[in-house]
PDB file of C-alpha atoms and ligand atoms in Angstrom:
ATOM      1  CA  MET A 807     141.746-109.106  15.264  1.00  0.00           C
ATOM      2  CA  ALA A 808     139.122-108.959  12.394  1.00  0.00           C
ATOM      3  CA  ILE A 809     141.438-110.957  10.088  1.00  0.00           C
ATOM      4  CA  SER A 810     142.329-113.827  12.538  1.00  0.00           C
ATOM      5  CA  LYS A 811     138.479-113.802  13.318  1.00  0.00           C
ATOM      6  CA  THR A 812     138.048-114.801   9.585  1.00  0.00           C
ATOM      7  CA  LEU A 813     140.618-117.009   9.640  1.00  0.00           C
ATOM      8  CA  ILE A 814     139.299-118.943  12.101  1.00  0.00           C
ATOM      9  CA  MET A 815     136.232-119.113  10.480  1.00  0.00           C
ATOM     10  CA  SER A 816     137.778-120.015   7.441  1.00  0.00           C
ATOM     11  CA  ILE A 817     139.509-123.096   8.993  1.00  0.00           C
ATOM     12  CA  LEU A 818     136.489-124.065  10.772  1.00  0.00           C
ATOM     13  CA  TYR A 819     134.370-124.217   7.669  1.00  0.00           C
ATOM     14  CA  ILE A 820     137.166-125.786   5.715  1.00  0.00           C
ATOM     15  CA  THR A 821     137.460-128.689   8.497  1.00  0.00           C
ATOM     16  CA  LEU A 822     133.684-129.217   8.831  1.00  0.00           C
ATOM     17  CA  THR A 823     133.373-129.158   4.699  1.00  0.00           C
ATOM     18  CA  LEU A 824     135.999-132.127   4.855  1.00  0.00           C
ATOM     19  CA  VAL A 825     134.450-133.852   7.787  1.00  0.00           C
ATOM     20  CA  LEU A 826     130.710-133.786   6.284  1.00  0.00           C
ATOM     21  CA  SER A 827     132.323-134.871   2.884  1.00  0.00           C
ATOM     22  CA  SER A 828     133.980-137.828   4.305  1.00  0.00           C
ATOM     23  CA  LEU A 829     130.965-138.715   6.226  1.00  0.00           C
ATOM     24  CA  ALA A 830     128.531-138.590   2.869  1.00  0.00           C
ATOM     25  CA  ALA A 831     131.173-140.761   1.234  1.00  0.00           C
ATOM     26  CA  ALA A 832     131.025-143.252   4.035  1.00  0.00           C
ATOM     27  CA  GLU A 833     127.447-143.564   3.705  1.00  0.00           C
ATOM     28  CA  ASP A 834     127.551-143.713  -0.119  1.00  0.00           C
ATOM     29  CA  PRO A 835     130.532-145.943  -0.791  1.00  0.00           C
ATOM     30  CA  ASP A 836     131.431-146.934  -4.239  1.00  0.00           C
ATOM     31  CA  PHE A 837     130.660-150.292  -4.480  1.00  0.00           C
ATOM     32  CA  TYR A 838     128.241-150.893  -7.232  1.00  0.00           C
ATOM     33  CA  ARG A 839     127.978-149.683 -10.741  1.00  0.00           C
ATOM     34  CA  TYR A 840     125.644-150.484 -13.873  1.00  0.00           C
ATOM     35  CA  ILE A 841     127.004-152.986 -16.353  1.00  0.00           C
ATOM     36  CA  SER A 842     125.757-154.232 -19.965  1.00  0.00           C
ATOM     37  CA  PRO A 843     124.712-157.939 -20.086  1.00  0.00           C
ATOM     38  CA  LYS A 844     126.972-158.576 -22.673  1.00  0.00           C
ATOM     39  CA  SER A 845     129.946-157.635 -20.508  1.00  0.00           C
ATOM     40  CA  LEU A 846     129.144-160.854 -18.525  1.00  0.00           C
ATOM     41  CA  GLY A 847     128.597-162.770 -21.760  1.00  0.00           C
ATOM     42  CA  LEU A 848     124.995-163.147 -21.527  1.00  0.00           C
ATOM     43  CA  LYS A 849     123.108-163.373 -24.969  1.00  0.00           C
ATOM     44  CA  LYS A 850     119.931-165.012 -25.671  1.00  0.00           C
ATOM     45  CA  LYS A 851     117.391-165.949 -23.229  1.00  0.00           C
ATOM     46  CA  GLN A 852     116.372-169.216 -23.897  1.00  0.00           C
ATOM     47  CA  LEU A 853     113.707-171.666 -22.101  1.00  0.00           C
ATOM     48  CA  ALA A 854     115.062-175.385 -21.407  1.00  0.00           C
ATOM     49  CA  HIS A 855     112.794-178.419 -20.423  1.00  0.00           C
ATOM     50  CA  LEU A 856     114.359-180.975 -18.152  1.00  0.00           C
ATOM     51  CA  HIS A 857     112.783-184.545 -17.592  1.00  0.00           C
ATOM     52  CA  PHE A 858     114.291-186.734 -14.952  1.00  0.00           C
ATOM     53  CA  TYR A 859     112.987-189.188 -11.954  1.00  0.00           C
ATOM     54  CA  PHE A 860     113.912-188.080  -8.312  1.00  0.00           C
ATOM     55  CA  HIS A 861     114.556-191.056  -6.003  1.00  0.00           C
ATOM     56  CA  ASP A 862     113.845-190.535  -2.418  1.00  0.00           C
ATOM     57  CA  ILE A 863     114.942-193.622  -0.490  1.00  0.00           C
ATOM     58  CA  ASN A 864     114.284-193.536   3.171  1.00  0.00           C
ATOM     59  CA  SER A 865     114.736-197.286   4.083  1.00  0.00           C
ATOM     60  CA  GLY A 866     117.118-200.363   3.456  1.00  0.00           C
ATOM     61  CA  PRO A 867     120.938-200.467   3.575  1.00  0.00           C
ATOM     62  CA  LYS A 868     121.653-197.206   1.393  1.00  0.00           C
ATOM     63  CA  PRO A 869     119.175-194.625   2.208  1.00  0.00           C
ATOM     64  CA  THR A 870     119.469-191.488   0.437  1.00  0.00           C
ATOM     65  CA  ALA A 871     117.409-189.268   2.291  1.00  0.00           C
ATOM     66  CA  VAL A 872     117.850-189.340   6.424  1.00  0.00           C
ATOM     67  CA  ASN A 873     115.548-187.537   9.099  1.00  0.00           C
ATOM     68  CA  ILE A 874     117.651-185.150  11.140  1.00  0.00           C
ATOM     69  CA  ALA A 875     115.359-183.332  13.302  1.00  0.00           C
ATOM     70  CA  ARG A 876     112.086-183.640  14.632  1.00  0.00           C
ATOM     71  CA  ALA A 877     109.597-181.938  17.494  1.00  0.00           C
ATOM     72  CA  PRO A 878     108.738-183.827  20.211  1.00  0.00           C
ATOM     73  CA  THR A 879     105.148-184.211  18.413  1.00  0.00           C
ATOM     74  CA  SER A 880     106.333-185.104  15.181  1.00  0.00           C
ATOM     75  CA  ASN A 881     105.629-188.964  15.488  1.00  0.00           C
ATOM     76  CA  ALA A 882     102.261-189.016  17.123  1.00  0.00           C
ATOM     77  CA  ASN A 883     101.115-186.358  14.515  1.00  0.00           C
ATOM     78  CA  THR A 884      99.706-187.723  11.448  1.00  0.00           C
ATOM     79  CA  SER A 885     101.264-184.937   9.259  1.00  0.00           C
ATOM     80  CA  PHE A 886     104.745-185.539  10.595  1.00  0.00           C
ATOM     81  CA  PHE A 887     104.531-181.586  11.330  1.00  0.00           C
ATOM     82  CA  GLY A 888     107.920-180.508  12.380  1.00  0.00           C
ATOM     83  CA  LEU A 889     109.767-183.679  11.046  1.00  0.00           C
ATOM     84  CA  LEU A 890     112.782-182.412   8.845  1.00  0.00           C
ATOM     85  CA  SER A 891     115.130-184.666   6.222  1.00  0.00           C
ATOM     86  CA  MET A 892     118.448-184.387   4.596  1.00  0.00           C
ATOM     87  CA  ALA A 893     118.310-185.578   1.168  1.00  0.00           C
ATOM     88  CA  ASP A 894     121.230-186.721  -1.542  1.00  0.00           C
ATOM     89  CA  ASP A 895     118.792-188.224  -3.663  1.00  0.00           C
ATOM     90  CA  PRO A 896     119.964-189.685  -7.059  1.00  0.00           C
ATOM     91  CA  LEU A 897     118.428-188.167 -10.469  1.00  0.00           C
ATOM     92  CA  THR A 898     117.760-190.570 -13.597  1.00  0.00           C
ATOM     93  CA  VAL A 899     116.617-190.401 -16.992  1.00  0.00           C
ATOM     94  CA  GLY A 900     114.182-193.227 -16.233  1.00  0.00           C
ATOM     95  CA  PRO A 901     111.976-194.374 -13.433  1.00  0.00           C
ATOM     96  CA  GLU A 902     114.326-197.430 -12.357  1.00  0.00           C
ATOM     97  CA  LEU A 903     117.058-196.509 -10.169  1.00  0.00           C
ATOM     98  CA  GLY A 904     119.407-198.605 -12.345  1.00  0.00           C
ATOM     99  CA  SER A 905     118.878-196.254 -15.335  1.00  0.00           C
ATOM    100  CA  LYS A 906     121.479-193.424 -16.451  1.00  0.00           C
ATOM    101  CA  GLN A 907     122.075-191.070 -13.396  1.00  0.00           C
ATOM    102  CA  ILE A 908     122.223-187.282 -14.376  1.00  0.00           C
ATOM    103  CA  GLY A 909     122.897-185.699 -11.219  1.00  0.00           C
ATOM    104  CA  LYS A 910     121.523-185.533  -7.567  1.00  0.00           C
ATOM    105  CA  GLY A 911     118.534-183.550  -5.762  1.00  0.00           C
ATOM    106  CA  GLN A 912     120.519-182.476  -2.453  1.00  0.00           C
ATOM    107  CA  GLY A 913     118.838-180.514   0.502  1.00  0.00           C
ATOM    108  CA  LEU A 914     116.263-180.254   2.891  1.00  0.00           C
ATOM    109  CA  TYR A 915     112.695-180.984   3.265  1.00  0.00           C
ATOM    110  CA  GLY A 916     110.534-180.632   6.104  1.00  0.00           C
ATOM    111  CA  PHE A 917     107.109-181.491   6.976  1.00  0.00           C
ATOM    112  CA  ALA A 918     105.481-178.066   7.300  1.00  0.00           C
ATOM    113  CA  ASP A 919     101.647-178.542   7.252  1.00  0.00           C
ATOM    114  CA  GLN A 920      99.860-179.306  10.440  1.00  0.00           C
ATOM    115  CA  ASN A 921      96.880-180.824   8.707  1.00  0.00           C
ATOM    116  CA  GLU A 922      97.922-182.443   5.857  1.00  0.00           C
ATOM    117  CA  LEU A 923     101.062-184.071   4.093  1.00  0.00           C
ATOM    118  CA  GLY A 924     102.961-180.933   2.919  1.00  0.00           C
ATOM    119  CA  LEU A 925     106.393-180.501   2.709  1.00  0.00           C
ATOM    120  CA  VAL A 926     108.562-177.237   2.585  1.00  0.00           C
ATOM    121  CA  MET A 927     111.536-178.209  -0.115  1.00  0.00           C
ATOM    122  CA  LEU A 928     114.795-176.463  -0.320  1.00  0.00           C
ATOM    123  CA  ILE A 929     116.672-178.582  -2.842  1.00  0.00           C
ATOM    124  CA  ASN A 930     119.978-177.923  -5.195  1.00  0.00           C
ATOM    125  CA  MET A 931     119.596-180.031  -8.344  1.00  0.00           C
ATOM    126  CA  VAL A 932     123.087-180.873  -9.041  1.00  0.00           C
ATOM    127  CA  PHE A 933     123.946-182.172 -12.688  1.00  0.00           C
ATOM    128  CA  THR A 934     126.655-184.216 -13.503  1.00  0.00           C
ATOM    129  CA  GLU A 935     126.108-184.896 -17.233  1.00  0.00           C
ATOM    130  CA  GLY A 936     126.768-183.000 -20.694  1.00  0.00           C
ATOM    131  CA  LYS A 937     126.190-179.574 -21.159  1.00  0.00           C
ATOM    132  CA  PHE A 938     124.715-179.182 -17.544  1.00  0.00           C
ATOM    133  CA  ASN A 939     127.692-181.034 -15.673  1.00  0.00           C
ATOM    134  CA  GLY A 940     128.560-178.893 -12.644  1.00  0.00           C
ATOM    135  CA  SER A 941     125.716-176.533 -12.983  1.00  0.00           C
ATOM    136  CA  THR A 942     122.731-176.398 -10.089  1.00  0.00           C
ATOM    137  CA  LEU A 943     119.059-175.067  -9.961  1.00  0.00           C
ATOM    138  CA  SER A 944     117.856-174.349  -6.775  1.00  0.00           C
ATOM    139  CA  LEU A 945     114.213-175.138  -5.773  1.00  0.00           C
ATOM    140  CA  LEU A 946     112.045-173.842  -2.872  1.00  0.00           C
ATOM    141  CA  GLY A 947     108.312-174.362  -2.829  1.00  0.00           C
ATOM    142  CA  ARG A 948     105.797-176.272  -1.103  1.00  0.00           C
ATOM    143  CA  ASN A 949     105.121-179.852  -2.199  1.00  0.00           C
ATOM    144  CA  MET A 950     101.880-181.500  -1.135  1.00  0.00           C
ATOM    145  CA  ILE A 951     103.158-184.948  -1.759  1.00  0.00           C
ATOM    146  CA  LEU A 952      99.778-186.758  -1.887  1.00  0.00           C
ATOM    147  CA  ALA A 953      98.317-184.640  -4.754  1.00  0.00           C
ATOM    148  CA  ALA A 954      98.646-185.964  -8.224  1.00  0.00           C
ATOM    149  CA  GLU A 955     100.643-183.259  -9.448  1.00  0.00           C
ATOM    150  CA  ARG A 956     102.647-180.345  -7.928  1.00  0.00           C
ATOM    151  CA  GLU A 957     104.362-177.188  -9.067  1.00  0.00           C
ATOM    152  CA  LEU A 958     107.471-175.642  -7.129  1.00  0.00           C
ATOM    153  CA  PRO A 959     109.272-172.592  -8.235  1.00  0.00           C
ATOM    154  CA  ILE A 960     112.706-172.589  -9.532  1.00  0.00           C
ATOM    155  CA  VAL A 961     114.534-169.649  -7.736  1.00  0.00           C
ATOM    156  CA  GLY A 962     118.027-169.643  -9.042  1.00  0.00           C
ATOM    157  CA  GLY A 963     120.714-171.376 -10.526  1.00  0.00           C
ATOM    158  CA  SER A 964     124.635-171.585 -11.049  1.00  0.00           C
ATOM    159  CA  GLY A 965     126.741-172.414 -13.949  1.00  0.00           C
ATOM    160  CA  VAL A 966     124.935-172.952 -17.111  1.00  0.00           C
ATOM    161  CA  PHE A 967     121.884-171.810 -15.076  1.00  0.00           C
ATOM    162  CA  ARG A 968     122.995-168.334 -14.037  1.00  0.00           C
ATOM    163  CA  PHE A 969     120.015-166.007 -13.655  1.00  0.00           C
ATOM    164  CA  ALA A 970     117.596-169.106 -14.134  1.00  0.00           C
ATOM    165  CA  ARG A 971     113.715-168.602 -13.380  1.00  0.00           C
ATOM    166  CA  GLY A 972     111.058-171.308 -13.923  1.00  0.00           C
ATOM    167  CA  TYR A 973     109.173-173.971 -12.267  1.00  0.00           C
ATOM    168  CA  ALA A 974     108.944-177.714 -11.928  1.00  0.00           C
ATOM    169  CA  HIS A 975     106.173-179.878 -12.201  1.00  0.00           C
ATOM    170  CA  LEU A 976     106.031-182.997  -9.832  1.00  0.00           C
ATOM    171  CA  ARG A 977     104.031-186.310 -10.803  1.00  0.00           C
ATOM    172  CA  THR A 978     104.642-189.261  -8.003  1.00  0.00           C
ATOM    173  CA  ASN A 979     105.907-192.316 -10.304  1.00  0.00           C
ATOM    174  CA  THR A 980     105.704-194.790  -7.289  1.00  0.00           C
ATOM    175  CA  LEU A 981     105.236-193.996  -3.320  1.00  0.00           C
ATOM    176  CA  ASP A 982     105.596-196.902  -0.757  1.00  0.00           C
ATOM    177  CA  THR A 983     103.511-195.703   2.085  1.00  0.00           C
ATOM    178  CA  LYS A 984     105.043-198.050   4.407  1.00  0.00           C
ATOM    179  CA  THR A 985     108.642-197.032   3.759  1.00  0.00           C
ATOM    180  CA  GLY A 986     108.076-193.403   2.563  1.00  0.00           C
ATOM    181  CA  ASN A 987     110.478-194.490  -0.558  1.00  0.00           C
ATOM    182  CA  ALA A 988     109.207-192.440  -3.420  1.00  0.00           C
ATOM    183  CA  VAL A 989     109.947-192.054  -7.190  1.00  0.00           C
ATOM    184  CA  VAL A 990     108.861-188.615  -8.322  1.00  0.00           C
ATOM    185  CA  GLU A 991     108.971-187.382 -12.139  1.00  0.00           C
ATOM    186  CA  TYR A 992     110.067-184.047 -12.490  1.00  0.00           C
ATOM    187  CA  ASN A 993     109.419-181.814 -15.590  1.00  0.00           C
ATOM    188  CA  ILE A 994     111.408-178.373 -14.966  1.00  0.00           C
ATOM    189  CA  TYR A 995     110.769-175.230 -17.519  1.00  0.00           C
ATOM    190  CA  VAL A 996     113.381-172.966 -16.831  1.00  0.00           C
ATOM    191  CA  PHE A 997     114.716-169.778 -18.660  1.00  0.00           C
ATOM    192  CA  HIS A 998     118.462-168.977 -18.803  1.00  0.00           C
ATOM    193  CA  TYR A 999     120.882-167.260 -20.729  1.00  0.00           C
TER     194      TYR A 999
HETATM  195  C1  NAG B1700      99.425-181.805  14.751  1.00  0.00           C
HETATM  196  O1  NAG B1700     100.194-180.813  15.644  1.00  0.00           O
HETATM  197  C2  NAG B1700      99.734-179.403  15.597  1.00  0.00           C
HETATM  198  C3  NAG B1700     100.619-178.854  16.380  1.00  0.00           C
HETATM  199  O2  NAG B1700     101.130-179.483  17.504  1.00  0.00           O
HETATM  200  C4  NAG B1700      98.087-179.584  15.782  1.00  0.00           C
HETATM  201  O3  NAG B1700      97.932-178.335  15.777  1.00  0.00           O
HETATM  202  C5  NAG B1700      97.566-180.565  14.948  1.00  0.00           C
HETATM  203  O4  NAG B1700      96.328-180.554  15.647  1.00  0.00           O
HETATM  204  C6  NAG B1700      98.053-181.782  15.095  1.00  0.00           C
HETATM  205  N1  NAG B1700      97.273-182.684  13.986  1.00  0.00           N
HETATM  206  C7  NAG B1700      96.998-183.843  14.263  1.00  0.00           C
HETATM  207  C8  NAG B1700      96.378-184.432  13.008  1.00  0.00           C
HETATM  208  O5  NAG B1700      97.470-184.908  15.349  1.00  0.00           O
HETATM  209  C1  NAG B1701     131.771-183.628 -15.016  1.00  0.00           C
HETATM  210  O1  NAG B1701     132.595-182.661 -14.528  1.00  0.00           O
HETATM  211  C2  NAG B1701     133.681-183.205 -13.555  1.00  0.00           C
HETATM  212  C3  NAG B1701     134.646-182.174 -12.958  1.00  0.00           C
HETATM  213  O2  NAG B1701     134.705-181.282 -14.324  1.00  0.00           O
HETATM  214  C4  NAG B1701     134.450-184.111 -14.208  1.00  0.00           C
HETATM  215  O3  NAG B1701     135.468-184.774 -13.593  1.00  0.00           O
HETATM  216  C5  NAG B1701     133.412-185.183 -15.067  1.00  0.00           C
HETATM  217  O4  NAG B1701     134.351-186.421 -15.742  1.00  0.00           O
HETATM  218  C6  NAG B1701     132.357-184.703 -15.650  1.00  0.00           C
HETATM  219  N1  NAG B1701     131.596-185.681 -16.289  1.00  0.00           N
HETATM  220  C7  NAG B1701     131.094-185.877 -17.486  1.00  0.00           C
HETATM  221  C8  NAG B1701     130.200-186.978 -17.540  1.00  0.00           C
HETATM  222  O5  NAG B1701     131.203-185.083 -18.170  1.00  0.00           O
END
């Protein structure tokens, strides 16, 4: 009698231990580990300076940015609060649209300020030339478009720009207040490997 009681207790104990350890394994699955930057081929961190012009064309036969949503109040509101646009804007080396194109600025910008002309920008800079061909930089920030100069964070990148961090300095080159067409000068300073 005493032996079988001990046996039952042992079986219970082993079963409980197995159940608990499998639960613990489920809570802490082995899905990560720490590796050396070298194992990803990451060498020296470097600072790149990119200079180009961003063409936002809202009117004419070939617009590069289109309104995709608006709040019922967006039109009447002088700050266009609630208006959202999708852009696929050419990036060129000079301020003229005909100058050499080095990529596109693709993404969303929305009027996010109820009182002033202030955009929230979520744009991927997609490069199509030279060393940066196929690489992207992701920009996310606040753009007060009537200010002489603006600074927007670069929050990441892909390809050559993996692990990128930095900022974009914006200056309006030309702005047509009737059409909204704008050419904006970008100076981007970005750390990458
Ligand atoms: C714009 O709209 C917001 C929200 O509807 C409102 O609070 C604000 O006063 C409006 N601004 C103007 C200039 O009409
Ligand atoms: C950029 O990369 C694409 C895809 O690999 C290629 O087709 C294109 O020719 C490249 N452009 C330049 C200018 O190197």
